[in-house]
Amino acid sequence: MSSLRQFKATDLFHFNTINLDSLTETYNISFYLSYLARWPDLFSVQCTPSETLMAYVMGKAEGTGTDWHGHVTAITVAPEYRRLGLAEGMMALLEKVSEQPYDGYFVDLFVRRSNKVAIEMYKRFGYSIYRTVVEYYSGETTEDAFDMRKPLKRDVDRKSVRENGETFLVEPHEVVF
Amino acid sequence: MSDLEKKLRPIYDALEVGNYREGILLCTKALKRQPDLHAVKALKALALERSGKMNEALALCEEIQWAKPTDEATLRTLSMVLKSAGKYEPMIKLYENASKAHPKNENLATQWFMSLARTRDFKGQQMAALQLHKNFKRTNYMFWAIMSITLQGQNVPANQPNVLYQLAERMMDKLNTEGKVQTIEELQLYLIILLGQKNRHVDALALLEGEIGVKTKAIENVELRHMRIELLIKAGRWKDARDAAISILKDSNSDDWRTILQYFDTIFLPVQDADLLASENLAEARTFTTELAKNETKNPKRGPFLAQIELEKRAQEKIGNNQEKVMDLLVSYFDIFGSKTCCFEDLSGYIADLTKDGSLDFCKRLRDTHGEKAETVKQICIQINIARFEHFVGLHTELSSTETTNLVNKLWKLYEDALPFGKDLEETERQYGDDYAIMAAHLLISLHKQTKSYFPLLTAVFMMEHALNASKHNYQLKLVLIRVYELLGAFSCAAAIYNTMGIKHVQHDTMSHFITDRAVSFGQFNDALNQLYGAHEIYHSNEAETPEMILQAYKYSTFSKMQEFIEFQSRLENSLQKMIADRELIRLELLKEDSVSRAITYLKELELGNLKYDDKFCESRIDNRDTSVMLNWNAKDTPSVEMLTRPAAQLGRVWMTLFTLVPCLLKHMAHLSPVDAEYERLVDTLESLAQDEAKTAELTGEEVKLAKIILQVARAYKVLFAAITAQNSNSASKEEPSATAAKIKELLTVAGSTLKREPVKSTGVLPWQSLNTLTLSVETVSYLNVTNHCLLELVATKANKKATFKAVNTVVQEFMGQCRQALQSVQADITALRNIAKPDRIRSGLLYEISDGSLIDFIRSPNNQALIEEKTLKIGASWMNSLVNLQQESISRVV
């Protein structure tokens, strides 16, 4: 029971239930608004009937040639609303939009190697590990990222799926589109 | 490489690596040889700005502006410098001039448009966009022009003909006929224009369903799909609307609540309530929602089940005799989703609509089914939800203090029992029973309200701190802690928690009120200033970043977001919280000036432009503060926990007005300015504020006193000024000097007696209220020090015959004595209160009282003694901070 709609700039005044959680980073105004200014249909939010924000996803379309794809930049669900299938609904929408109007070949996302719960969840949604980005996350401790991909209709040859992608290593600078 | 480029290269290089000194030197050298090189001058301005010399940079910018340069490099650099100073206006003229000088340069013309967009000059934008279109023929520029016209038209009142929208529509029609409306964003702009006019939904629908709608696959866009159903409903095309809603719910998202609501509109709107029972619609909806629910097998979504409840609730409202069905659905909803945290939020609205007996019955049925079983995580979650509902329907209110204590003990026990289930949880996750602990805190807060005792609040602190050890990042625990620490007068403790919450950027506007509201009152002026300045960053970011994002939206032709971005910008620009913070900053900055002469200098330099207080200004402030984020299970229409934990009435427009009037009046007096119409207006506004009970209800007693005292001295200033003027001009209306002195004495006597107060009682704790009383005393006297000085100065510098006003001087001197006394009583209070804040006194006094005969199990448990002692000492240390600072402040103000 959630309304899935596009994120509005003014939703930033109401996203505390989600962003006060320690796992969700709050960025500056430009970060959110630059996504909205360019890919308004890839930035969605799930709300309760009383318009409380429960979860949001922000994405972009990037790449050239057969690398043209939808990318999940951030997806987050407030603690109170986890395990309700909200992420699934938002991912499904992002995939749909990546297909139409963007006509991408696949959708991809980066996830911390240690985040087993998330990795399992994405696998359930049809994503698989395409490659490992070595030391993608920097900070107190560095960590590898898995680049996980899910093919869209346009990827008829399923080139975005790779057997044992986990063992295919790349450096962070190689994943900039 | 051209000659100029050769000259510029080393300068660019120096700036790029951040070597601004070198950059400035190179520029100066180059300019010596060729003083009219604007590009170099601009780079010098940039280097100056980057090294923090804003004034020099701006002076240089002004020089360049006079020369009206037209080359892109100079203009770009100039624009960077001016932008960082928040000055957008000058670039408009420069780019306009440059693009006229180089009519074939598309970039310059675009920059002209963008410079207008930065300042939201919609009319100017329109002209620039049309010029762009004329010279460069891109259709995109025509859409920019149409968008600019639409933005001009958006503020036309709905009942007036909107010629701007009509114009925008004609231009759009023409483009459409030429087949130039092609993207979904262009279509959205078209729709904004149509729907911005009265009764145009049919046309909008035709557009959406017509050729462009099909071409752009509009119906696949989430927002346009929703809009289409909305328009179908408005047009009364019930079947089409219903079919569209059904197809979404069945095929793509059965959980989509706004579509479910649209579906119900197609059911209920076409039928009169009287005919509903017999109508096919109701039967159809029942079948449909049941079927939807039936399809939810694995990992069921909540939408269809809630839709069933919503449907039967509406049927109950319209035809009655349906309570039982609603109740059964509520209970069976709980059976499915009772272990989800959001179950409470999902159902509470419906429970609130039940009769009192009905809501009690609901809880009873849950208890009958689930008992008190808590052997699995799922069962714990179910139990917590039942407790939430029991709290919500009033089973936890109107209890005796013994009953409340028992309940607190019970909830804490449940919390502790749940802990072992979460021993493997990640550090970032919450313990399963945290909400039990929070509910216990809520009960303790109510107990404090009821008994006025501070021990329940201390208990709540210990419990929340304890729970925080097991759930390090649970922000709900932190929010309760911040508020309870504030009630307990422990600002340092509240700030320490607040600082761990990672509150950043836009959250500064929505969340900072938790720490900055009346932060002055704690007497820790520097810490309060730091919090306020930290939070204030967001308003600078808004000025610097949001205009650029509006430009981005033009760049990518994202017309659907334009109004939204502008609204976002304006909500921050006109934020109530911003204005409150501005006023609080003035108070604190003024309080920091402990000598009268420095305070007067500060006041003289204060910019009046920022000190607005007229009704229109106050009413147009926008309240972005987030007060709903704090957990609350209190019954509907009763005060929320957020409200119950406010140390004083919420800050609002009355408070804002008071703390605008005070510095304005002080500034006026500091300048020894004549009593003019503006001064009269200030005094009148303050008078009506101080005497209006509805208004003073938004203030604390001390703030009302402050208002009344300043009112008296403001009147005294007026009397004295008039008397001096009359004496100087020897006018017929001049009065006996003794009469002037008597009038002033009368006013100051009232002020003096308002200033007097009872000593702050020492009750073992030092709550917010006590600190507020002391701080406001110090604050009031520091204002009076200024006004007394001004009254004396008025005589000393304005009166031709100073001796005439000797009696006035005596009266003021007497009043200064009263001010000194007020400070002395603050000092006496503090000396007494410091005793209770000393660590050894806390150990032998407060700590003993906390545990002595406490009926709270948590307090009695030996395991918790270390934590209780540690936190109590921290609270004591915070009190001591406040007291030491206030002591110093009050000593330094004795004049």
XYZ file of N, CA, C and O in Angstrom, chain A residues 18-120:
412
model
N 13.761 8.360 5.998
C 14.690 7.510 5.260
C 16.130 7.929 5.537
O 16.978 7.106 5.868
N 16.401 9.215 5.425
C 17.797 9.661 5.441
C 18.425 9.785 6.825
O 19.626 9.926 6.934
N 17.619 9.745 7.875
C 18.224 9.763 9.201
C 18.847 8.414 9.525
O 19.643 8.291 10.449
N 18.480 7.406 8.758
C 19.096 6.107 8.976
C 20.574 6.183 8.603
O 20.948 6.823 7.630
N 21.402 5.539 9.404
C 22.847 5.743 9.250
C 23.390 5.185 7.947
O 24.436 5.603 7.488
N 22.671 4.276 7.324
C 23.180 3.692 6.086
C 22.877 4.550 4.862
O 23.361 4.284 3.773
N 22.041 5.556 5.045
C 21.689 6.405 3.921
C 22.398 7.745 4.053
O 22.237 8.440 5.044
N 23.182 8.060 3.050
C 23.947 9.300 3.088
C 23.069 10.456 2.576
O 22.262 10.273 1.681
N 23.226 11.613 3.193
C 22.528 12.799 2.681
C 23.532 13.652 1.903
O 24.584 14.004 2.424
N 23.202 13.945 0.654
C 24.109 14.706 -0.204
C 23.636 16.155 -0.343
O 22.554 16.513 0.133
N 24.445 16.936 -1.039
C 24.047 18.340 -1.206
C 22.899 18.494 -2.206
O 22.505 17.535 -2.867
N 22.383 19.700 -2.288
C 21.217 19.966 -3.141
C 21.497 19.557 -4.586
O 20.673 18.897 -5.231
N 22.687 19.919 -5.075
C 22.991 19.680 -6.493
C 22.907 18.209 -6.854
O 22.503 17.864 -7.956
N 23.310 17.361 -5.925
C 23.310 15.933 -6.216
C 21.908 15.471 -6.614
O 21.706 14.894 -7.679
N 20.945 15.748 -5.769
C 19.582 15.288 -6.054
C 18.992 16.018 -7.263
O 18.392 15.414 -8.145
N 19.182 17.342 -7.279
C 18.538 18.122 -8.337
C 19.162 17.867 -9.708
O 18.471 17.947 -10.722
N 20.454 17.516 -9.736
C 21.042 17.255 -11.051
C 20.464 15.961 -11.646
O 20.295 15.861 -12.855
N 20.143 15.005 -10.788
C 19.456 13.794 -11.287
C 18.054 14.130 -11.774
O 17.628 13.690 -12.827
N 17.358 14.931 -10.965
C 15.987 15.283 -11.344
C 15.968 16.090 -12.642
O 15.050 15.962 -13.448
N 16.987 16.933 -12.816
C 16.998 17.801 -13.995
C 17.249 17.004 -15.263
O 16.935 17.461 -16.354
N 17.829 15.836 -15.111
C 18.218 15.107 -16.305
C 17.442 13.816 -16.532
O 17.113 13.467 -17.671
N 17.172 13.120 -15.439
C 16.454 11.831 -15.559
C 15.278 11.802 -14.588
O 15.241 10.966 -13.669
N 14.307 12.693 -14.759
C 13.221 12.775 -13.766
C 12.459 11.460 -13.612
O 11.914 11.182 -12.552
N 12.466 10.650 -14.675
C 11.686 9.409 -14.624
C 12.476 8.240 -14.027
O 11.933 7.160 -13.847
N 13.754 8.469 -13.717
C 14.530 7.389 -13.095
C 14.722 7.622 -11.596
O 15.523 6.966 -10.944
N 14.010 8.594 -11.064
C 14.126 8.945 -9.642
C 12.712 8.813 -9.057
O 11.851 9.632 -9.305
N 12.471 7.709 -8.334
C 11.105 7.440 -7.863
C 11.063 7.265 -6.363
O 12.072 6.975 -5.727
N 9.868 7.393 -5.827
C 9.697 7.300 -4.385
C 8.423 6.507 -4.073
O 7.470 6.521 -4.852
N 8.459 5.800 -2.959
C 7.265 5.094 -2.470
C 6.748 5.840 -1.240
O 7.510 6.115 -0.322
N 5.453 6.174 -1.242
C 4.882 6.925 -0.121
C 3.736 6.169 0.519
O 3.061 5.387 -0.138
N 3.490 6.439 1.784
C 2.307 5.887 2.438
C 1.103 6.737 2.039
O 1.266 7.816 1.476
N -0.108 6.255 2.360
C -1.295 7.058 2.036
C -1.223 8.471 2.629
O -1.769 9.408 2.075
N -0.537 8.630 3.766
C -0.439 9.971 4.329
C 0.807 10.689 3.833
O 1.267 11.650 4.441
N 1.340 10.224 2.704
C 2.468 10.875 2.034
C 3.770 10.846 2.826
O 4.637 11.696 2.635
N 3.888 9.912 3.770
C 5.193 9.723 4.410
C 6.092 9.000 3.416
O 5.671 8.013 2.812
N 7.310 9.491 3.254
C 8.221 8.832 2.328
C 8.784 7.568 2.965
O 9.237 7.597 4.103
N 8.729 6.478 2.219
C 9.186 5.198 2.758
C 10.494 4.736 2.134
O 11.287 4.059 2.772
N 10.665 5.069 0.857
C 11.814 4.531 0.122
C 11.990 5.327 -1.155
O 11.030 5.911 -1.648
N 13.206 5.392 -1.646
C 13.383 5.989 -2.972
C 14.534 5.344 -3.716
O 15.399 4.695 -3.124
N 14.494 5.528 -5.027
C 15.578 5.028 -5.869
C 15.959 6.156 -6.809
O 15.106 6.895 -7.280
N 17.272 6.342 -7.007
C 17.675 7.304 -8.024
C 18.597 6.638 -9.028
O 19.455 5.825 -8.683
N 18.350 6.959 -10.285
C 19.123 6.306 -11.329
C 19.424 7.249 -12.465
O 18.956 8.379 -12.501
N 20.263 6.760 -13.375
C 20.593 7.542 -14.555
C 20.761 6.625 -15.746
O 20.838 5.401 -15.590
N 20.812 7.235 -16.922
C 21.062 6.473 -18.136
C 22.409 6.912 -18.664
O 22.682 8.106 -18.736
N 23.276 5.959 -18.991
C 24.630 6.323 -19.432
C 25.235 5.234 -20.306
O 24.664 4.154 -20.461
N 26.415 5.541 -20.834
C 27.112 4.572 -21.674
C 26.917 4.852 -23.155
O 26.075 5.670 -23.546
N 27.723 4.165 -23.983
C 27.594 4.347 -25.434
C 27.470 2.981 -26.078
O 27.871 1.969 -25.504
N 26.926 2.964 -27.276
C 26.804 1.711 -28.028
C 26.040 0.665 -27.228
O 25.002 0.966 -26.639
N 26.586 -0.532 -27.179
C 25.887 -1.606 -26.472
C 26.088 -1.503 -24.956
O 25.613 -2.337 -24.204
N 26.831 -0.454 -24.526
C 26.962 -0.191 -23.090
C 25.871 0.747 -22.582
O 25.835 1.081 -21.409
N 25.052 1.234 -23.460
C 23.980 2.168 -23.088
C 23.018 1.449 -22.123
O 22.472 0.405 -22.436
N 22.873 2.011 -20.928
C 22.111 1.267 -19.911
C 21.571 2.189 -18.817
O 21.963 3.355 -18.709
N 20.710 1.608 -18.010
C 20.221 2.309 -16.833
C 21.084 1.944 -15.637
O 21.485 0.786 -15.493
N 21.394 2.937 -14.814
C 22.265 2.670 -13.662
C 21.549 3.069 -12.370
O 20.974 4.151 -12.288
N 21.600 2.192 -11.395
C 20.990 2.497 -10.100
C 22.046 3.187 -9.235
O 23.016 2.561 -8.819
N 21.873 4.469 -8.980
C 22.866 5.200 -8.185
C 22.647 4.955 -6.700
O 23.585 4.758 -5.949
N 21.402 4.978 -6.285
C 21.115 4.761 -4.857
C 19.720 4.185 -4.718
O 18.805 4.559 -5.456
N 19.582 3.282 -3.802
C 18.252 2.763 -3.478
C 18.217 2.580 -1.970
O 19.165 2.065 -1.373
N 17.176 3.067 -1.336
C 17.142 3.017 0.116
C 15.716 2.932 0.638
O 14.798 3.495 0.048
N 15.561 2.175 1.720
C 14.249 1.971 2.327
C 14.364 2.326 3.812
O 15.311 1.889 4.481
N 13.423 3.105 4.328
C 13.456 3.472 5.750
C 13.325 2.219 6.611
O 12.643 1.265 6.217
N 13.948 2.203 7.784
C 13.942 0.995 8.624
C 12.533 0.423 8.860
O 12.351 -0.794 8.811
N 11.566 1.291 9.072
C 10.208 0.821 9.391
C 9.540 0.087 8.231
O 8.546 -0.594 8.418
N 10.050 0.297 7.030
C 9.316 -0.207 5.870
C 10.094 -1.266 5.102
O 9.841 -1.506 3.922
N 11.045 -1.889 5.800
C 11.808 -2.915 5.095
C 11.019 -4.228 5.057
O 10.072 -4.409 5.809
N 11.443 -5.093 4.156
C 10.809 -6.408 3.980
C 9.328 -6.308 3.605
O 8.488 -7.053 4.075
N 9.017 -5.283 2.786
C 7.642 -5.164 2.295
C 7.605 -5.244 0.775
O 6.585 -5.022 0.148
N 8.749 -5.486 0.175
C 8.804 -5.552 -1.281
C 8.853 -4.198 -1.954
O 8.590 -4.073 -3.150
N 9.183 -3.147 -1.190
C 9.211 -1.808 -1.786
C 10.365 -1.671 -2.783
O 10.215 -1.072 -3.842
N 11.512 -2.227 -2.421
C 12.669 -2.138 -3.320
C 12.344 -2.816 -4.645
O 12.660 -2.299 -5.708
N 11.675 -3.939 -4.555
C 11.332 -4.692 -5.764
C 10.481 -3.838 -6.710
O 10.743 -3.752 -7.905
N 9.483 -3.171 -6.128
C 8.604 -2.324 -6.942
C 9.374 -1.199 -7.607
O 9.166 -0.893 -8.792
N 10.281 -0.601 -6.858
C 11.035 0.522 -7.418
C 12.005 0.068 -8.495
O 12.179 0.732 -9.509
N 12.632 -1.085 -8.259
C 13.570 -1.619 -9.257
C 12.826 -1.982 -10.539
O 13.308 -1.726 -11.636
N 11.645 -2.561 -10.356
C 10.866 -2.947 -11.534
C 10.546 -1.710 -12.374
O 10.648 -1.730 -13.600
N 10.198 -0.621 -11.703
C 9.876 0.598 -12.433
C 11.128 1.126 -13.143
O 11.080 1.513 -14.309
N 12.245 1.134 -12.415
C 13.480 1.649 -13.020
C 13.873 0.823 -14.247
O 14.302 1.351 -15.268
N 13.666 -0.485 -14.144
C 13.981 -1.350 -15.292
C 13.061 -1.044 -16.463
O 13.484 -0.964 -17.618
N 11.802 -0.844 -16.135
C 10.819 -0.561 -17.190
C 11.178 0.737 -17.910
O 11.136 0.814 -19.140
N 11.537 1.746 -17.116
C 11.875 3.040 -17.713
C 13.189 2.955 -18.489
O 13.347 3.572 -19.542
N 14.110 2.138 -17.998
C 15.381 1.972 -18.717
C 15.124 1.355 -20.092
O 15.874 1.573 -21.038
N 14.054 0.600 -20.163
C 13.680 -0.034 -21.422
C 12.928 0.958 -22.313
O 13.212 1.103 -23.487
N 12.011 1.662 -21.705
C 11.172 2.623 -22.415
C 10.956 3.821 -21.510
O 10.420 3.636 -20.440
N 11.421 4.973 -21.820
C 11.906 5.481 -23.102
C 13.399 5.316 -23.394
O 13.816 5.573 -24.515
N 14.208 4.885 -22.431
C 15.655 4.991 -22.669
C 16.220 3.942 -23.624
O 17.280 4.115 -24.177
N 15.531 2.833 -23.773
C 15.962 1.799 -24.712
C 17.375 1.296 -24.413
O 18.231 1.211 -25.302
N 17.625 0.995 -23.154
C 18.952 0.529 -22.752
C 19.108 -0.969 -22.948
O 18.131 -1.684 -23.165
N 20.346 -1.408 -22.878
C 20.624 -2.828 -23.031
C 20.500 -3.589 -21.707
O 20.216 -4.765 -21.677
N 20.801 -2.876 -20.629
C 20.735 -3.553 -19.324
C 20.613 -2.509 -18.222
O 20.692 -1.299 -18.472
N 20.401 -2.986 -16.996
C 20.436 -2.114 -15.824
C 21.573 -2.623 -14.954
O 21.753 -3.834 -14.814
N 22.353 -1.700 -14.393
C 23.396 -2.176 -13.504
C 23.446 -1.406 -12.195
O 22.818 -0.346 -12.048
N 24.139 -1.949 -11.234
C 24.281 -1.314 -9.932
C 25.550 -1.820 -9.277
O 26.053 -2.890 -9.620
N 26.069 -1.037 -8.357
C 27.253 -1.446 -7.607
C 26.844 -1.750 -6.179
O 26.033 -1.040 -5.595
N 27.432 -2.804 -5.639
C 27.088 -3.165 -4.271
C 28.364 -3.613 -3.555
O 29.275 -4.173 -4.179
N 28.429 -3.317 -2.268
C 29.601 -3.734 -1.496
C 29.692 -5.257 -1.475
O 28.685 -5.924 -1.243
N 30.876 -5.745 -1.650
C 31.110 -7.188 -1.670
C 30.580 -7.857 -0.389
O 30.091 -8.987 -0.408
N 30.672 -7.111 0.742
C 30.292 -7.696 2.031
C 28.769 -7.682 2.268
O 28.279 -8.318 3.185
N 28.053 -6.930 1.447
C 26.617 -6.749 1.691
C 25.816 -7.938 1.150
O 25.133 -7.845 0.123
N 25.909 -9.047 1.873
C 25.321 -10.294 1.376
C 23.816 -10.197 1.206
O 23.251 -10.705 0.242
N 23.169 -9.518 2.163
C 21.706 -9.404 2.095
C 21.292 -8.743 0.786
O 20.405 -9.211 0.071
N 21.965 -7.633 0.462
C 21.611 -6.899 -0.756
C 21.920 -7.741 -1.997
O 21.108 -7.811 -2.925
N 23.072 -8.402 -1.988
C 23.456 -9.195 -3.162
C 22.414 -10.286 -3.436
O 21.962 -10.477 -4.568
N 21.997 -10.940 -2.362
C 20.964 -11.983 -2.505
C 19.675 -11.395 -3.058
O 19.023 -11.964 -3.916
